Tab-separated table of C-alpha atoms in Angstrom:
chain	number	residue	atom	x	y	z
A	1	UNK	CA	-144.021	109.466	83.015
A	2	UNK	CA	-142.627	106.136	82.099
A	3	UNK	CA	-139.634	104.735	84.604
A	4	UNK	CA	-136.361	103.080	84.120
A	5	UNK	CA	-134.681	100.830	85.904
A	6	UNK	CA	-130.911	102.461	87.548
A	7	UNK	CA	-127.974	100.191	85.960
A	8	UNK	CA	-128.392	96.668	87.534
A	9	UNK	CA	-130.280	97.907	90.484
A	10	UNK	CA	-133.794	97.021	91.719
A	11	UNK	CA	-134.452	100.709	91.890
A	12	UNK	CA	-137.030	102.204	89.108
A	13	UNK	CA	-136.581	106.011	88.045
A	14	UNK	CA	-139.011	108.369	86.103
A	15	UNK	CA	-137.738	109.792	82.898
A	16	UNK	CA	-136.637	112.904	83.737
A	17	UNK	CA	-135.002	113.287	87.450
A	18	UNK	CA	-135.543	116.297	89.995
A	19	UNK	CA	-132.041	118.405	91.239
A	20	UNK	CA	-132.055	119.700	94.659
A	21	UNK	CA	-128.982	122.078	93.410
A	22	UNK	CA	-131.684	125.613	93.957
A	23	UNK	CA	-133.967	124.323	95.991
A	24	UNK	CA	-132.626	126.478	99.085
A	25	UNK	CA	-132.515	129.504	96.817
A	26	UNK	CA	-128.925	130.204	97.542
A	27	UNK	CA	-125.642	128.096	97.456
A	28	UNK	CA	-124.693	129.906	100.899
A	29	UNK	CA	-126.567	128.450	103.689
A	30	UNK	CA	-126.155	131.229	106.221
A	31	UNK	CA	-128.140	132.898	103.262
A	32	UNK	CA	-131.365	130.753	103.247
A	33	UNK	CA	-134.425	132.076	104.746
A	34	UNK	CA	-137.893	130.917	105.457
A	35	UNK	CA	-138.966	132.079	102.658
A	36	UNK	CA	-136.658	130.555	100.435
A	37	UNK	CA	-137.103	127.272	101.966
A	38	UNK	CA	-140.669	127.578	101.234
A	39	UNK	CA	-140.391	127.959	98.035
A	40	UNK	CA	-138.153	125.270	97.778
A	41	UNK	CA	-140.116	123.255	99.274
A	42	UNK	CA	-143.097	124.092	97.135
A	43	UNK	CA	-140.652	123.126	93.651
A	44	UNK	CA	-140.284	119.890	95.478
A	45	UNK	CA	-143.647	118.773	95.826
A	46	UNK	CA	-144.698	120.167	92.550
A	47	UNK	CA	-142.216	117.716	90.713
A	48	UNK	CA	-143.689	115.289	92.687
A	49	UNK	CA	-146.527	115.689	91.792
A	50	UNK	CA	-145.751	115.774	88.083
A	51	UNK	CA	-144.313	112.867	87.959
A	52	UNK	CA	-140.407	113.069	89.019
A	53	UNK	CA	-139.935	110.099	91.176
A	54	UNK	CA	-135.640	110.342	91.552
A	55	UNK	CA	-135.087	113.466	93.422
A	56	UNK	CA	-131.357	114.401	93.219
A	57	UNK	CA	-129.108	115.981	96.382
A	58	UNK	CA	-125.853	116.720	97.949
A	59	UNK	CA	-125.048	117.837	101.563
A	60	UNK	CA	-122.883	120.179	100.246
A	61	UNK	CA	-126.049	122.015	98.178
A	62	UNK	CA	-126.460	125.002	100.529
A	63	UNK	CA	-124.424	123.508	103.147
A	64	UNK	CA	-126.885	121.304	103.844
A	65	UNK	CA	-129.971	123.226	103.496
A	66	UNK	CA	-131.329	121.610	100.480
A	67	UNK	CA	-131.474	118.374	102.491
A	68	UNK	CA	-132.928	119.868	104.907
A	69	UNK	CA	-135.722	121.369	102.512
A	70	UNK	CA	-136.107	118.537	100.582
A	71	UNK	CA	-137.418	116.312	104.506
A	72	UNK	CA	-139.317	119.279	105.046
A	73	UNK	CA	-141.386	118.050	101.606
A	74	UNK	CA	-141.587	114.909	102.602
A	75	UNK	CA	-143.383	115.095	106.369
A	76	UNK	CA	-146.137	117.727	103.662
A	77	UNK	CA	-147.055	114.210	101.410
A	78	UNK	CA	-147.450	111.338	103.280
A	79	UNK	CA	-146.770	108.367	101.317
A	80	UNK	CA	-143.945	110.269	99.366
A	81	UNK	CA	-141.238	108.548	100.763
A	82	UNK	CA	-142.364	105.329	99.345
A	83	UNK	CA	-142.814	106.548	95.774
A	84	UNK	CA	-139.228	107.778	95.266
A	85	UNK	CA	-135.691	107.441	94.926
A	86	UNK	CA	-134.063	109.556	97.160
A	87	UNK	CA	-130.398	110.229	95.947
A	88	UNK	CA	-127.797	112.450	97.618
A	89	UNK	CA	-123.800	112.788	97.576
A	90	UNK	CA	-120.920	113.127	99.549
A	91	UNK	CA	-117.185	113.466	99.068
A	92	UNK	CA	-116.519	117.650	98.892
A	93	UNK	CA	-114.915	119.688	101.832
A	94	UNK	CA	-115.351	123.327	101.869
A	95	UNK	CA	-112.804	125.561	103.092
A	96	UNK	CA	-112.045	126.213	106.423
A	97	UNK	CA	-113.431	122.778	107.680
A	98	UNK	CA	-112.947	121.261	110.083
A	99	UNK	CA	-109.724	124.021	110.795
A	100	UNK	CA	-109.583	127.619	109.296
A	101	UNK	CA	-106.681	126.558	106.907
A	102	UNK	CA	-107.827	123.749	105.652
A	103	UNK	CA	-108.233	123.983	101.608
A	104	UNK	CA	-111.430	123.716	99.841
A	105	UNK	CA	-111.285	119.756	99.014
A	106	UNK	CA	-112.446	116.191	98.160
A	107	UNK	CA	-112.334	112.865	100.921
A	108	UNK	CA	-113.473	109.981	100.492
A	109	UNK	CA	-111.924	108.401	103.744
A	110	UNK	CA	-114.275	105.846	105.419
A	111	UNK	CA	-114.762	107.874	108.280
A	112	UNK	CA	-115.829	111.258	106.499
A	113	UNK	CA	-118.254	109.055	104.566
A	114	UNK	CA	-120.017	107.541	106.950
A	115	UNK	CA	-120.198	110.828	108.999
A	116	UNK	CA	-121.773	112.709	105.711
A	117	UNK	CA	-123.883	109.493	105.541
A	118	UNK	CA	-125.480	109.956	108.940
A	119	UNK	CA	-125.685	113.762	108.567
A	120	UNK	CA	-127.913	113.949	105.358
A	121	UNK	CA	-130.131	111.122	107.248
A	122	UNK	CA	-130.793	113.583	109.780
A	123	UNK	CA	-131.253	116.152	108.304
A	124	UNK	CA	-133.687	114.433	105.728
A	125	UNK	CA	-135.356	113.129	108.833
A	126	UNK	CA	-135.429	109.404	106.912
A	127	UNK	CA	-133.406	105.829	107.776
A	128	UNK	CA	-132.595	104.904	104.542
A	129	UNK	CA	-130.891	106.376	100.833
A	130	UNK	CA	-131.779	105.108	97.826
A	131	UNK	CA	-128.680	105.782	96.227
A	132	UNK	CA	-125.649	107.338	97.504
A	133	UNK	CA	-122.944	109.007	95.451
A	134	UNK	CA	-119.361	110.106	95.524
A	135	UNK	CA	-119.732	113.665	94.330
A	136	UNK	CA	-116.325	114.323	92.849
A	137	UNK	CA	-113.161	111.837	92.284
A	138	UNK	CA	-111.167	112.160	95.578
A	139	UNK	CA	-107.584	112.456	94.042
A	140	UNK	CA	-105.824	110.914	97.398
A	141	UNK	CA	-109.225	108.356	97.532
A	142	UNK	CA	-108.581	104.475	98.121
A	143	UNK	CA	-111.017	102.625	96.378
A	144	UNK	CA	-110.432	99.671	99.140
A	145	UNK	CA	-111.327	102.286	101.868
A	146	UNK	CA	-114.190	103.936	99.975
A	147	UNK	CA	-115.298	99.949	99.368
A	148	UNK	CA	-115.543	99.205	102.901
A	149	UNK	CA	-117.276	102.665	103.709
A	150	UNK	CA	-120.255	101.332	101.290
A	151	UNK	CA	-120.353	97.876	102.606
A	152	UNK	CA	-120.693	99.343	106.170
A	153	UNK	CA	-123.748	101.450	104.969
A	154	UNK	CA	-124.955	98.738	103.477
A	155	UNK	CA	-124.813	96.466	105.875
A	156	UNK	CA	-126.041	98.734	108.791
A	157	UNK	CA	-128.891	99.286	106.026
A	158	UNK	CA	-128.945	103.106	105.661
A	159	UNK	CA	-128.072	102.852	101.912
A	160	UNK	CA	-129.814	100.745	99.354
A	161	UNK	CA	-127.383	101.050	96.137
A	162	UNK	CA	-124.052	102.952	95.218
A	163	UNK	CA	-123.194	105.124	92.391
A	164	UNK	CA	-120.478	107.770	91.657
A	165	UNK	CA	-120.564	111.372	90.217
A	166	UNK	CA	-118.293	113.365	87.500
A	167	UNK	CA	-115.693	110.157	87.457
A	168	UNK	CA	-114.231	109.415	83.785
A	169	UNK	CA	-114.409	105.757	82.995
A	170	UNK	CA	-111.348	104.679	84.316
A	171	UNK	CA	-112.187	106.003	87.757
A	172	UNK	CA	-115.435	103.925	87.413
A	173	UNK	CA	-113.415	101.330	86.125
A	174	UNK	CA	-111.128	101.830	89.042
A	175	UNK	CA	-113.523	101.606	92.321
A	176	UNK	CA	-115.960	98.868	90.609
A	177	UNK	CA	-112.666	96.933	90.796
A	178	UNK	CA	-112.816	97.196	94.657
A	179	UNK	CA	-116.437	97.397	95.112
A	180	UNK	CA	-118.771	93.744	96.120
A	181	UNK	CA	-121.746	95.835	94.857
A	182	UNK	CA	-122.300	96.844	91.679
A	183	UNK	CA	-122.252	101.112	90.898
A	184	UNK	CA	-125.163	101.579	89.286
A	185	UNK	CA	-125.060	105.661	88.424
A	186	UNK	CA	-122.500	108.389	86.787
A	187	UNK	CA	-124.081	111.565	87.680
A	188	UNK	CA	-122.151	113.716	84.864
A	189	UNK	CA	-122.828	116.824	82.875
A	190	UNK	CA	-124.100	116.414	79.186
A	191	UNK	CA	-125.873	118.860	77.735
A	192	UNK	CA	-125.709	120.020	73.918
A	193	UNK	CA	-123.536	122.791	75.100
A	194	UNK	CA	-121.162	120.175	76.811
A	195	UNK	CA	-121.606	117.104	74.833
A	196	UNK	CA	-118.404	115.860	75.182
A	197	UNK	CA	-119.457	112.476	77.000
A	198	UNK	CA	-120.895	111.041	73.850
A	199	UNK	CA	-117.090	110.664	72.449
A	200	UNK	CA	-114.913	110.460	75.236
A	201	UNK	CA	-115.889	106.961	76.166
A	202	UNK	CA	-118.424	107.788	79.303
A	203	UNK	CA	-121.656	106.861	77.084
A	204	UNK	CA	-120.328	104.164	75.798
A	205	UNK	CA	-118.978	103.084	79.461
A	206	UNK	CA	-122.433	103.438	81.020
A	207	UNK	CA	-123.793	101.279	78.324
A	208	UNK	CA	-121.007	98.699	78.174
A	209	UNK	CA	-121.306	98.440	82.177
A	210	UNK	CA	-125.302	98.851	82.560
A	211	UNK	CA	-124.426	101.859	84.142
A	212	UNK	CA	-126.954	104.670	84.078
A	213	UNK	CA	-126.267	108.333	83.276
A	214	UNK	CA	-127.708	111.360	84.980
A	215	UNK	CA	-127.330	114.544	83.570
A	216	UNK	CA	-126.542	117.121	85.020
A	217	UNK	CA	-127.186	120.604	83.767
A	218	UNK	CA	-128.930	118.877	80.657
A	219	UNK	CA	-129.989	122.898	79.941
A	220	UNK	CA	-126.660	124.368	80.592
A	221	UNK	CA	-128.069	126.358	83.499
A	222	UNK	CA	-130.516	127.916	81.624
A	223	UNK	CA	-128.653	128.844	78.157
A	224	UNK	CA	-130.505	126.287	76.343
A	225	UNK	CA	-133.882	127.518	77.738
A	226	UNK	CA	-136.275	129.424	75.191
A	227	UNK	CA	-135.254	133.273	74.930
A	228	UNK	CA	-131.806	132.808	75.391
A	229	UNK	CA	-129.297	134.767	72.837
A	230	UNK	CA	-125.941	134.526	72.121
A	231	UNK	CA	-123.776	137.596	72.942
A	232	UNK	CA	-121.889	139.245	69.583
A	233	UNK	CA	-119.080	139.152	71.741
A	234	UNK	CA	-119.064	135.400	72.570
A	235	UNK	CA	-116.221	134.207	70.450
A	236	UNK	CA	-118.483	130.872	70.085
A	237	UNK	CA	-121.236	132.846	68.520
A	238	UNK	CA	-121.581	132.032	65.461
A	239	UNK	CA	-121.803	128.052	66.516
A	240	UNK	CA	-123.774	128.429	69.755
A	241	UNK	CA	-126.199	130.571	67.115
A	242	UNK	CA	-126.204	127.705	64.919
A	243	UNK	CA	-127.324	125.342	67.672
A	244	UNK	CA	-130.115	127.751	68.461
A	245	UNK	CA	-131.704	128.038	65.426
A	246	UNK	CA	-131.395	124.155	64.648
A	247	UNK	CA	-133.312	124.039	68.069
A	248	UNK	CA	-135.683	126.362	66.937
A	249	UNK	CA	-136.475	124.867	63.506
A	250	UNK	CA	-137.254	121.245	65.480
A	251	UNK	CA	-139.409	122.370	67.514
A	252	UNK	CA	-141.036	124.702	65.010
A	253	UNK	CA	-141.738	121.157	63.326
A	254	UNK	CA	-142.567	119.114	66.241
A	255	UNK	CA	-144.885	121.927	68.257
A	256	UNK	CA	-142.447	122.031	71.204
A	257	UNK	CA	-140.133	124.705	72.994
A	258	UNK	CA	-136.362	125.035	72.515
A	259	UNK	CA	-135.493	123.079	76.087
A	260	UNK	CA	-138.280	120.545	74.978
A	261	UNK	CA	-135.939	119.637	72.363
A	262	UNK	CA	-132.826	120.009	74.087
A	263	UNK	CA	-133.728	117.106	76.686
A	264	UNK	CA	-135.675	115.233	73.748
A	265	UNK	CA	-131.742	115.144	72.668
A	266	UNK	CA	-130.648	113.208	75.902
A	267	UNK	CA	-133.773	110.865	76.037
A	268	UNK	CA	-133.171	109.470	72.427
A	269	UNK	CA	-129.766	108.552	73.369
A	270	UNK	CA	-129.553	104.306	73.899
A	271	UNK	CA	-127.577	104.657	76.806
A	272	UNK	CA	-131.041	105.754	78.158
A	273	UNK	CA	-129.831	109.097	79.662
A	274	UNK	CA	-131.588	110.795	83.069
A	275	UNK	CA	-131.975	114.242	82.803
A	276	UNK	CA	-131.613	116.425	86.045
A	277	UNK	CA	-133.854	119.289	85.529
A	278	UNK	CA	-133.448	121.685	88.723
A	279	UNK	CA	-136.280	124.525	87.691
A	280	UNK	CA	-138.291	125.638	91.480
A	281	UNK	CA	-140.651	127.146	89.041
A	282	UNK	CA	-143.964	124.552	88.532
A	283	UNK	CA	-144.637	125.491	85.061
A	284	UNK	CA	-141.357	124.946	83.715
A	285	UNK	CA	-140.966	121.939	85.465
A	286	UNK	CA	-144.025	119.958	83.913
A	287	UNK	CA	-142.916	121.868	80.108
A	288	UNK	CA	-139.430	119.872	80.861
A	289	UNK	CA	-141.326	117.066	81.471
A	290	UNK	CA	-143.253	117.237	78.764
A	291	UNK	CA	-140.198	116.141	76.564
A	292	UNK	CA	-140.982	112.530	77.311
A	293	UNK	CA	-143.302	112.762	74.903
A	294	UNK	CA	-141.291	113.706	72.167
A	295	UNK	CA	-138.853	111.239	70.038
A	296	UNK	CA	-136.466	112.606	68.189
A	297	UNK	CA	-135.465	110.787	64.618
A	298	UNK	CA	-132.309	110.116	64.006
A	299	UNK	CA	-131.544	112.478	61.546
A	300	UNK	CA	-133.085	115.137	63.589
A	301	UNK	CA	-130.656	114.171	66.527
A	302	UNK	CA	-127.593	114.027	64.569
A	303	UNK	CA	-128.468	117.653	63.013
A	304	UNK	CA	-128.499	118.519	66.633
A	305	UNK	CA	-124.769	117.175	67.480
A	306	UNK	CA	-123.711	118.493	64.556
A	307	UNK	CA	-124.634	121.902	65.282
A	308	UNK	CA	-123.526	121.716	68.861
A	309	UNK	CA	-119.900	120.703	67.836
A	310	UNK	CA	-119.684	123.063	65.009
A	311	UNK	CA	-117.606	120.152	63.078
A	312	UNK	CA	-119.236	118.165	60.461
A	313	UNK	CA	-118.738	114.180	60.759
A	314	UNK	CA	-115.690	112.800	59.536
């Protein structure tokens, strides 16, 4: 799989990324068991192995179990450490932390940063991120503060490079302001059942900024996948239909499946788009990643947008 660089960064990744979001099998970790983390830990090294060389996390995937799963893959490959990019986040507060009352919530404070920092080290059992991101915009967050928590990390040398995740522009726009380093990801959700970043301004951001964009949900959690249908009920359905059979009739023509296609959509965009797949299932992880092979025309990708939107261009 070919690689790309991330925004103004050093750091190379394939194509097509890896999501830790299911690796634990659960979003519940009092729920995980050692079977699931098995299993997980099976999905890992089998995108390895086809090729996925960023591997997305969060702390807050599983409470901390998908980290945990995702060390447990590397100490089974030796060498795999030094083939990767190993991304994670930080930034969300779940309820009834660190006190019962406290609200479900986001912090970027320097001090909860650096803590969540040294936390997903552990539990990844490495010394060093890749690329660290802020997971969710931290309404009460002072882009000074957040600023010196990166320099810190970067200067004590547990984080390589910076990004942020779900911000709109001017957020980005915002904490670059404050930031030494440059932010070299958005981690936000495009998909052609949300493809609402290619006219509100954060494609053309990313590429204005030589910022990259990683997608997540690029299959809208499945409902892009081959075999899914549209309920009679959905009030969308006539559109969402629409969008399905355009899917279908491209791939009829270019001998590939209906998510094929759907990340084909992402990849031919120039503001060279990362798709997160998060599949544990090995086969449908190298038929995702078999998209790379496919370019889309551009009259084959507009047909697409058009049929997502349900509007014709103006």
């Amino acid at each position: 799989m070919n690689t790309i660089p991330l925004g103004r960064s050093s750091l190379q990744s394939s194509a097509i990324a890896y999501g830790g979001w299911r690796l634990a099998g659960t979003y519940e970790g009092a729920q995980v068991t050692p079977e699931r983390e098995a299993h997980g830990c099976a999905a890992v090294i089998a995108a390895f192995e086809a090729g996925c060389r960023l591997f997305d996390l969060a702390d807050i995937y599983a409470d901390g179990a998908a980290e945990r799963i995702f060390g447990e893959a590397l100490r089974h490959v030796p060498g795999m450490r030094e083939q990767i990019v190993l991304a994670t986040k930080c930034g969300i507060r779940k309820s009834g932390q660190p006190e019962p009352h406290s609200p479900y919530r986001y912090d970027f404070s320097k001090d909860y940063i650096l803590q969540c920092c040294d936390e997903s080290l552990a539990r990844m059992g490495v010394e060093t991120i890749d690329l660290y991101m802020l997971h969710r915009p931290d309404f009460l967050g002072d882009p000074a503060e957040v600023a010196a928590a990166f320099q810190t990390l970067k200067d004590q040398g547990k984080v390589r490079e910076f990004g942020v995740s779900n911000f709109r522009p001017s957020q980005v726009a915002m904490l670059q302001a404050h930031c030494p380093m440059p932010l070299v990801v958005n981690q936000i959700e495009i998909s052609l059942s949300q493809p609402a970043a290619v006219h509100d301004g954060s494609l053309d951001y990313c590429l204005a900024n030589t910022l990259t964009p990683l997608a997540w949900s690029p299959l809208a959690g499945g409902r892009l996948a081959p075999g899914a249908t549209v309920s009679m009920q959905d009030p969308e359905h006539a559109r969402k239909q629409k969008l399905y059979d355009v899917l279908d009739q491209i791939g009829r023509e270019r001998g590939a499946n209906r998510s094929q296609i759907a990340l084909a959509w992402l990849l031919r965009h120039p503001a060279r788009i990362v798709p997160i797949i998060g599949t544990t299932i090995p086969e449908r992880i190298h038929e995702a990643i078999a998209a790379t092979t496919i370019e889309l025309t551009r009259e084959e990708w507009y047909r697409l947008y058009v049929a997502a939107t349900g509007q014709k261009l103006p």
